[in-house]
XYZ file of C-alpha atoms in Angstrom:
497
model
C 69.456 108.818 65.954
C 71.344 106.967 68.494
C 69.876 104.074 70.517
C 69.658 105.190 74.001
C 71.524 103.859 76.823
C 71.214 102.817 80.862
C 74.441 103.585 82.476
C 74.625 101.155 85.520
C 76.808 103.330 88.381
C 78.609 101.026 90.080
C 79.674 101.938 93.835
C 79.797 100.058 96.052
C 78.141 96.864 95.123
C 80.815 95.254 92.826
C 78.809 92.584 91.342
C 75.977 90.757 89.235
C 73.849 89.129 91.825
C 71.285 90.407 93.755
C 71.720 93.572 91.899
C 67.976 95.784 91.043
C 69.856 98.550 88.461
C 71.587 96.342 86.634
C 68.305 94.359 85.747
C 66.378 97.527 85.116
C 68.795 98.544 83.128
C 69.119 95.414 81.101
C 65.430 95.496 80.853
C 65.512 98.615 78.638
C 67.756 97.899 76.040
C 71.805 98.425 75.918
C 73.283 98.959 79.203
C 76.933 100.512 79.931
C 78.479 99.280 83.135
C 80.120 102.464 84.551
C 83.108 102.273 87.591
C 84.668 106.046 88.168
C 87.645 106.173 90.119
C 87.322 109.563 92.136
C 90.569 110.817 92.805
C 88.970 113.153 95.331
C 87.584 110.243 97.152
C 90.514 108.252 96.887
C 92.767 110.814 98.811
C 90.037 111.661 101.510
C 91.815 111.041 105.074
C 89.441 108.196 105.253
C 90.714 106.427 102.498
C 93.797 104.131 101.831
C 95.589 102.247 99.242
C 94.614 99.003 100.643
C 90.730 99.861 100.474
C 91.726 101.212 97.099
C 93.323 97.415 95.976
C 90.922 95.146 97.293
C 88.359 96.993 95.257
C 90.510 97.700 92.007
C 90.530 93.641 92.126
C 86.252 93.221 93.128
C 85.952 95.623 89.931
C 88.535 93.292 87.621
C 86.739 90.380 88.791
C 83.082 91.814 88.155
C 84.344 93.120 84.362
C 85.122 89.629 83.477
C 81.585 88.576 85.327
C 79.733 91.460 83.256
C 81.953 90.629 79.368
C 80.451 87.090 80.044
C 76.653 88.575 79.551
C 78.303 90.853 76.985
C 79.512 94.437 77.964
C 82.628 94.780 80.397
C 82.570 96.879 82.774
C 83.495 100.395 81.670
C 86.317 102.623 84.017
C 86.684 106.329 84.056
C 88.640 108.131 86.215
C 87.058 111.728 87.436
C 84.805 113.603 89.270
C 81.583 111.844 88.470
C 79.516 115.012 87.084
C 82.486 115.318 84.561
C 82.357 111.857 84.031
C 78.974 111.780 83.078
C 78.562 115.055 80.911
C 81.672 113.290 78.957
C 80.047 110.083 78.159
C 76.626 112.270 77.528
C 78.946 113.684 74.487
C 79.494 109.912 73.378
C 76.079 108.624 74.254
C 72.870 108.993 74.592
C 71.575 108.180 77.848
C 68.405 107.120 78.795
C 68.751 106.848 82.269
C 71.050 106.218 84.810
C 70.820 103.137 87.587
C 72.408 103.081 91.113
C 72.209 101.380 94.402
C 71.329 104.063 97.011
C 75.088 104.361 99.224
C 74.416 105.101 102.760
C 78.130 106.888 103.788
C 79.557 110.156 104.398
C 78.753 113.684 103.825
C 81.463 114.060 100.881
C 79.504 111.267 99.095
C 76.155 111.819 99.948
C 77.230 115.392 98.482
C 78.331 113.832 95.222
C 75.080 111.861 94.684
C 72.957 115.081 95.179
C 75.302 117.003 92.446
C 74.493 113.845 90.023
C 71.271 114.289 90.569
C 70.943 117.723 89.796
C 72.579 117.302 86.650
C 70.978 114.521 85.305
C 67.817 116.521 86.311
C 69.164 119.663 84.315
C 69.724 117.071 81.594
C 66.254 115.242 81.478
C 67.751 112.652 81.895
C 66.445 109.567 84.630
C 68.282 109.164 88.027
C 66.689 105.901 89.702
C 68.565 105.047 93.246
C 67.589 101.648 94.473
C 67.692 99.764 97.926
C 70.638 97.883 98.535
C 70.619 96.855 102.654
C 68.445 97.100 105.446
C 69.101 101.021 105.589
C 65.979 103.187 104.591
C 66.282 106.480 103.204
C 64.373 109.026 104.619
C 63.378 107.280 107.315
C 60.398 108.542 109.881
C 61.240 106.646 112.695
C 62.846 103.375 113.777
C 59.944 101.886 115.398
C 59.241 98.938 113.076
C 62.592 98.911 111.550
C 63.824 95.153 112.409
C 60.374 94.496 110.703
C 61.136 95.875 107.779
C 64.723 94.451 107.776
C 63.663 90.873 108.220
C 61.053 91.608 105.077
C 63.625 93.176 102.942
C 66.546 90.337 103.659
C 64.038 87.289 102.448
C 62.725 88.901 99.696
C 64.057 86.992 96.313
C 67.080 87.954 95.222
C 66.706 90.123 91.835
C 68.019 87.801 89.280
C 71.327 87.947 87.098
C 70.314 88.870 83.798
C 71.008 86.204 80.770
C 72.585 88.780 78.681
C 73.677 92.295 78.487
C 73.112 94.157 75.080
C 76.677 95.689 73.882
C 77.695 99.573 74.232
C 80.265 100.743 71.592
C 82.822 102.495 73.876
C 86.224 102.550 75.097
C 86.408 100.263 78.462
C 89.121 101.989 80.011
C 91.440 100.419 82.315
C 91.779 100.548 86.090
C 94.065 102.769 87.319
C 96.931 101.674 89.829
C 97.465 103.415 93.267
C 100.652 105.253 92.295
C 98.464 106.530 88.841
C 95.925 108.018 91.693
C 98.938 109.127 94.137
C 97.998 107.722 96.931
C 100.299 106.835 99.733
C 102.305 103.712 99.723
C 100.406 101.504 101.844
C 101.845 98.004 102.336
C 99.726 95.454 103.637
C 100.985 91.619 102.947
C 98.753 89.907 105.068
C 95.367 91.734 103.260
C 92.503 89.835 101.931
C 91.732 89.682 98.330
C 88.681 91.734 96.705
C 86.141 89.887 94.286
C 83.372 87.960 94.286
C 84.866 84.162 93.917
C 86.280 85.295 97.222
C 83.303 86.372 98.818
C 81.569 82.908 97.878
C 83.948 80.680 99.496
C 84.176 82.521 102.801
C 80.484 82.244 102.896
C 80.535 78.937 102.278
C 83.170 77.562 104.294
C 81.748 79.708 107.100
C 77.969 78.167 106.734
C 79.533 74.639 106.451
C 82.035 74.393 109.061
C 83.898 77.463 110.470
C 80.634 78.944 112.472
C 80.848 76.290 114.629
C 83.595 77.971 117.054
C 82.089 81.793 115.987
C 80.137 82.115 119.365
C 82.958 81.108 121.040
C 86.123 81.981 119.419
C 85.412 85.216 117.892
C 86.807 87.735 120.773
C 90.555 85.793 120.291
C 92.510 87.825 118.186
C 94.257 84.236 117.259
C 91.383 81.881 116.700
C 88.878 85.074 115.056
C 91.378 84.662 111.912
C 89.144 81.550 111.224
C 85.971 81.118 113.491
C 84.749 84.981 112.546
C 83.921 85.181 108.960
C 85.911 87.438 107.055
C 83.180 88.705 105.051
C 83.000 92.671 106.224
C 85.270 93.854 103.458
C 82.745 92.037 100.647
C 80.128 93.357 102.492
C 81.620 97.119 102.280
C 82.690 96.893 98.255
C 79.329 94.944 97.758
C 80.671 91.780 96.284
C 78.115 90.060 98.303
C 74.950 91.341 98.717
C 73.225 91.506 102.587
C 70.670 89.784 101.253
C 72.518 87.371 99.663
C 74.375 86.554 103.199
C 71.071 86.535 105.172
C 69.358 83.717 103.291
C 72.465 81.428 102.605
C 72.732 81.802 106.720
C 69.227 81.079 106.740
C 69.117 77.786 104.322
C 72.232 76.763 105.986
C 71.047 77.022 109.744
C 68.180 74.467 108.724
C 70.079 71.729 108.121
C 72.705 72.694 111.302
C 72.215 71.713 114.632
C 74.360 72.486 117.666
C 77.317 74.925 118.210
C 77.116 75.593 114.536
C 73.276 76.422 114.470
C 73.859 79.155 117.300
C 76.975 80.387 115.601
C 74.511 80.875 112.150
C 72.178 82.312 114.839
C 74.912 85.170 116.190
C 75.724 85.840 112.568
C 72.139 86.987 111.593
C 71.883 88.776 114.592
C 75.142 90.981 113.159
C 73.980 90.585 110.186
C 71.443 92.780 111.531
C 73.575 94.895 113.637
C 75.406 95.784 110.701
C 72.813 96.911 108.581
C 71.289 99.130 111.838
C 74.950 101.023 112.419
C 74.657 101.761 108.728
C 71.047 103.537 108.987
C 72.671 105.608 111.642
C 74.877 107.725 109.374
C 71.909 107.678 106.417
C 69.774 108.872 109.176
C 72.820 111.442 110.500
C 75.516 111.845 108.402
C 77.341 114.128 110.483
C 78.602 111.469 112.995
C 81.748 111.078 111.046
C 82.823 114.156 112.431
C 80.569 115.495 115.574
C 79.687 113.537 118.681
C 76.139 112.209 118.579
C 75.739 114.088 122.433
C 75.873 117.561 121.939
C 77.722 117.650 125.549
C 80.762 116.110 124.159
C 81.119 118.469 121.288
C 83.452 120.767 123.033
C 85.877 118.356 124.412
C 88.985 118.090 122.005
C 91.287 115.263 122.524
C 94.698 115.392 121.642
C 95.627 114.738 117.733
C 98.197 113.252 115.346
C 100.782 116.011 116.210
C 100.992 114.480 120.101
C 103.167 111.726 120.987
C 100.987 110.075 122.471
C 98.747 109.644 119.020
C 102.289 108.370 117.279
C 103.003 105.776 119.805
C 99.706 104.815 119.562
C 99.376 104.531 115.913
C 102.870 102.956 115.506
C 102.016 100.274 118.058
C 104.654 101.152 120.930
C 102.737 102.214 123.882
C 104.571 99.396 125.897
C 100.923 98.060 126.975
C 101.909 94.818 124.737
C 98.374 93.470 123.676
C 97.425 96.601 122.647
C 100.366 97.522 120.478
C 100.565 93.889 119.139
C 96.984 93.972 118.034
C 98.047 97.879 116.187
C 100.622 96.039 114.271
C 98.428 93.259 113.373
C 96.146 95.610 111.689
C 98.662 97.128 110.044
C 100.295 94.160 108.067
C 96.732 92.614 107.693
C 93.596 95.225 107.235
C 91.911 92.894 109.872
C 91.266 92.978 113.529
C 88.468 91.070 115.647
C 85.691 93.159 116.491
C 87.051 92.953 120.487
C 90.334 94.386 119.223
C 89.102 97.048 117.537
C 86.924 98.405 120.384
C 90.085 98.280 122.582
C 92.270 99.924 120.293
C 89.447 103.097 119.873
C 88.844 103.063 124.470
C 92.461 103.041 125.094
C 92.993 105.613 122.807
C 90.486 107.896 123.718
C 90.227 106.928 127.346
C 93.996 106.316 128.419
C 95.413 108.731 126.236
C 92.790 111.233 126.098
C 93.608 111.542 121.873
C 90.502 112.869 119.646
C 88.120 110.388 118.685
C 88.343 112.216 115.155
C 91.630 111.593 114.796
C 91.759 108.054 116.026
C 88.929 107.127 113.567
C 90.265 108.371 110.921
C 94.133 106.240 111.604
C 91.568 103.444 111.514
C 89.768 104.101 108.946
C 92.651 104.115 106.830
C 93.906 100.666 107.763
C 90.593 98.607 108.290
C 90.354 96.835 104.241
C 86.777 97.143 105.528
C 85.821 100.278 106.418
C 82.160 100.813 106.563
C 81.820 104.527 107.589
C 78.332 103.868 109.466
C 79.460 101.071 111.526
C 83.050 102.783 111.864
C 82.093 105.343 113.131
C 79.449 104.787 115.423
C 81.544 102.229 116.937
C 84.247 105.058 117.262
C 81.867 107.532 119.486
C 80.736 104.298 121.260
C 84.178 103.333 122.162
C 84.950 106.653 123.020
C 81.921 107.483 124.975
C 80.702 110.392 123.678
C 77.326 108.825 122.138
C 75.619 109.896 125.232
C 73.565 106.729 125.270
C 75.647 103.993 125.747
C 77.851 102.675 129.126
C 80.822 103.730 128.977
C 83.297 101.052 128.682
C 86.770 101.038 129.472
C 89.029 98.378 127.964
C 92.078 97.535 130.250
C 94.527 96.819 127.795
C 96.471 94.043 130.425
C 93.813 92.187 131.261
C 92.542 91.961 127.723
C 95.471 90.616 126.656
C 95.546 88.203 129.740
C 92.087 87.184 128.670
C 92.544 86.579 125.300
C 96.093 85.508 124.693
C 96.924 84.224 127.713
C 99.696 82.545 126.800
C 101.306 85.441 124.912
C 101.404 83.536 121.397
C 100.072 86.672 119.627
C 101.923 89.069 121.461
C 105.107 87.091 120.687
C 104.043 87.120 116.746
C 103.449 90.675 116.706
C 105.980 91.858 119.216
C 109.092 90.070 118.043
C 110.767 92.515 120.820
C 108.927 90.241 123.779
C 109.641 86.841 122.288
C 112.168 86.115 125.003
C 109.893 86.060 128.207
C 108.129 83.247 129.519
C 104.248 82.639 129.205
C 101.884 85.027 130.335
C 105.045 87.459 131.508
C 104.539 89.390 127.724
C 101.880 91.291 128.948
C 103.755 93.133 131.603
C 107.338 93.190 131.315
C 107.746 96.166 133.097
C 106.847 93.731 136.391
C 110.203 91.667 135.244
C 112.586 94.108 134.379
C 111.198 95.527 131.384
C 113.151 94.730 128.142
C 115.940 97.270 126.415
C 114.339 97.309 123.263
C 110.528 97.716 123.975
C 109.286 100.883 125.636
C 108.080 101.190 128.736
C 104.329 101.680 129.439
C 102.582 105.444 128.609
C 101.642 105.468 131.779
C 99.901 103.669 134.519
C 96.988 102.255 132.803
C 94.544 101.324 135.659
C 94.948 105.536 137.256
C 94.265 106.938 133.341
C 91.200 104.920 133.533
C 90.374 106.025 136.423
C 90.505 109.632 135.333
C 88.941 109.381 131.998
C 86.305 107.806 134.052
C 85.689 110.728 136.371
C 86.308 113.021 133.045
C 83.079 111.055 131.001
C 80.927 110.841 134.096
C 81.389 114.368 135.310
C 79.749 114.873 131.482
C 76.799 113.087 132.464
C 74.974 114.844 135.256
C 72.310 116.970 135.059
C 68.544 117.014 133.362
C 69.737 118.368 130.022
C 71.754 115.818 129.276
C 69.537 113.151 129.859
C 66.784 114.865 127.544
C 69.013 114.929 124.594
C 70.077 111.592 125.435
C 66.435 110.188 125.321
C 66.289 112.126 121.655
C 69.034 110.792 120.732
C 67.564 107.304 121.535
C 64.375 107.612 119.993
C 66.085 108.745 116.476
C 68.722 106.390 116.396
C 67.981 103.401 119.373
C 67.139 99.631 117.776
C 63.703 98.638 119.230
C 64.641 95.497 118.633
C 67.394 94.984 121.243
C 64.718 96.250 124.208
C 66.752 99.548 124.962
C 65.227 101.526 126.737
C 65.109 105.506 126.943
C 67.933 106.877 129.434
C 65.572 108.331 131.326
C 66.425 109.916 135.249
C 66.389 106.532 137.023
C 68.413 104.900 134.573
C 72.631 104.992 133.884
C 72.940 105.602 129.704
C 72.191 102.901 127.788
C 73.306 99.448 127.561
C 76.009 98.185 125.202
C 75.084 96.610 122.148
C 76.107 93.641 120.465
C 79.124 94.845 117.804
C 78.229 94.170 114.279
C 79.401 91.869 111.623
C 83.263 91.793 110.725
C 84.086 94.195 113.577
């Protein structure tokens, strides 16, 4: 009789630390290390080839990690039912150990048809905790309690050694093998967990010292934010693991860099509540969290409007420099980003869908809950937050005042003076730049009226208060909308956005 088995599914948490199934599993005798490459989540209209890379390289990195205990991590490529009643023929498996993934409908979808089959097969499905997101969660009163327990509890430790399974590894497949869309992206991070370490540590050590400070400027972000949402999304480095090495470090910090440690566990924080919105509602990817803005339909990919967007030629120059940015790079400061999403959906009146899901594509670290919460926020159709309209001039005025990242980004510009980049309309305009989509300050205006008009009336303010009691943080002091109060207040954006 064969020796049974404890497949380890590995999602997204691409590593050895920190990591409960892998040390159950070890605990029980051989364990295979399983990555599948779904080609059906692969070519979602979420997904991208540079999501695809940086984790292709987190799961190289954590094969070598796992053939140093013993076993390297095993790859199949499939739908993971298939996958699994394939290696069942090869196998026998005594159980099967995952992190819990709080994310979209399409996964959560493909988790319950695992489960069903390993159920039809008597065979062990154990999900375990992997952030401050709680499944089946009652009610958010109490939840920063909980999170504060959960992120200083010891981290699980790395096992010593991993028994060997007899099996083909596999190899990763590349993004042509998959088909997905060329997607170049020379300025993108690199996946894996050596990675992950040093921007922790060079963060904790030195670069927090300007985060406060320096993190709205799309220039200075590049260094004083810390670069550590795509680990975060493929799980090289564990919440957890982030929380306490701020923690240790802001002990022996005093100063600027003890309140930058201080803002980063407050994302830290952030982060992990955005995600227990979709676990909580999974549907936000695709309806409005206000059942009042459910009928309104923006305009979508097919409009010019969307292309000019998307291709970074609106001829509001911040705005299109900070598009093409995040094109070469997969990375935007979290200010950029929520400009990019208002102007879009306010200015331009395009669908919030649609604009999430161009971002999606090029953010390396797309986190569907915070993604798209911060989406409907941006767009303000959450019902309980202000509505906030970027002005794309003055944002650039504010932040680059002295045009050096409209010049890198908009080579077309690089002949005016100073702060003259952000409106060269005002000096002529220049041949090979367009001119503006419109008159920015009278489309806010409008999409001003338009969201307010949305607003009035008891109705809406009783499903805003539900709304706030499912999905509201206690811990920030909101308060219920309520008839004497305007909706909500805006809350702090989380971690790497």
């Amino acid at each position: 009789m064969r020796r049974p088995v404890s497949i380890v599914w590995f999602k997204r948490d691409l590593r050895i630390a920190d990591h409960a199934p892998l040390v159950a599993a070890a605990a029980s005798g051989p364990v295979l290390p399983l990555w599948i490459v779904e080609p059906g989540q692969w070519r979602a209209p979420e997904a991208s080839a540079r999501q695809y890379l940086f984790q292709a390289e987190s799961a190289a990195e954590l094969s070598a990690d796992l053939a140093a205990l013993g076993q390297p991590l095993v790859v199949r490529v499939g739908e993971p039912v298939e996958v699994f009643r394939a290696l069942a023929a090869s196998v026998t498996i005594g159980a099967i150990e995952a992190h819990q993934e709080s994310t979209g409908e399409r996964d959560y979808a493909r988790d319950r048809a695992v489960r069903a089959w390993a159920r039809a097969a008597g065979i062990p499905f154990r999900e375990h905790r992997q952030n401050g997101a709680i499944r089946a969660l009652g009610s958010r009163d109490g939840w920063a309690a909980r999170w504060e327990r959960f992120t200083r509890a010891p981290l699980v430790p790395t096992p010593e050694a991993l028994a060997p399974v007899a099996i083909d590894p596999g190899t990763i497949p590349s993004p042509e093998a998959l088909g997905l869309a060329p997607d170049p992206c020379p300025g993108r991070q690199r996946g894996g967990r050596a990675a992950a370490e040093a921007l922790l540590a060079s963060f904790l050590s030195g670069r927090a010292l300007t985060y406060r400070r320096a993190m709205s400027s799309p220039l200075a972000g590049w260094e004083a934010c810390s670069r550590l949402s795509p680990h975060l999304a493929a799980g090289t480095l564990s919440v957890r693991e982030a929380a306490q090495a701020a923690r240790s470090a802001r002990a022996n910090a005093a100063g600027p860099l003890r309140k930058g440690i201080d803002s980063f566990l407050t994302r830290l924080a952030w982060h992990c509540h955005f995600i227990q919105k979709i676990e909580t509602e999974p549907a936000i990817e695709r309806r409005a969290l206000h059942p009042a803005y459910r009928g309104l339909a923006g305009a979508g990919e097919d409009d010019p409007r969307f292309r000019a967007w998307a291709e970074g030629r609106t001829g509001w120059p911040f705005l299109d420099a900070c598009m093409r940015c995040l094109a070469e790079t997969g990375w935007l400061n979290f200010r950029a980003r929520a400009m990019l999403v208002s102007v879009a959906s306010m200015h331009l009146g395009l669908d919030w869908r649609a604009v999430g899901l161009h971002l999606a594509r090029l953010f390396t670290d797309y986190e569907p809950g915070i993604h798209w919460s911060q989406v409907q926020m941006q767009s303000g159709v959450t019902g309980v937050n202000t509505i906030r309209i970027y002005n794309p001039v003055k944002q650039g005025l504010d932040q680059d005042p002295d045009g050096v990242f409209v010049r890198r980004w908009v080579p077309e510009l690089r002949g005016l003076p100073g702060g003259s980049v952000h409106m060269p309309w005002r000096f002529g305009g220049v041949e090979t730049y367009p001119a503006p989509l419109g008159d920015h300050e009278a489309l806010a205006r409008a999409a001003r009226e338009r969201l307010w008009a949305v607003r009035r009336g008891s109705a809406y303010r009783d499903a805003a208060d539900a709304i706030q009691r499912r999905h509201g943080s206690r811990r920030s002091g909101l308060k219920q909308v309520g008839a004497r109060r305007k909706a909500g207040a805006q809350a702090p954006l989380p971690l790497g956005e």
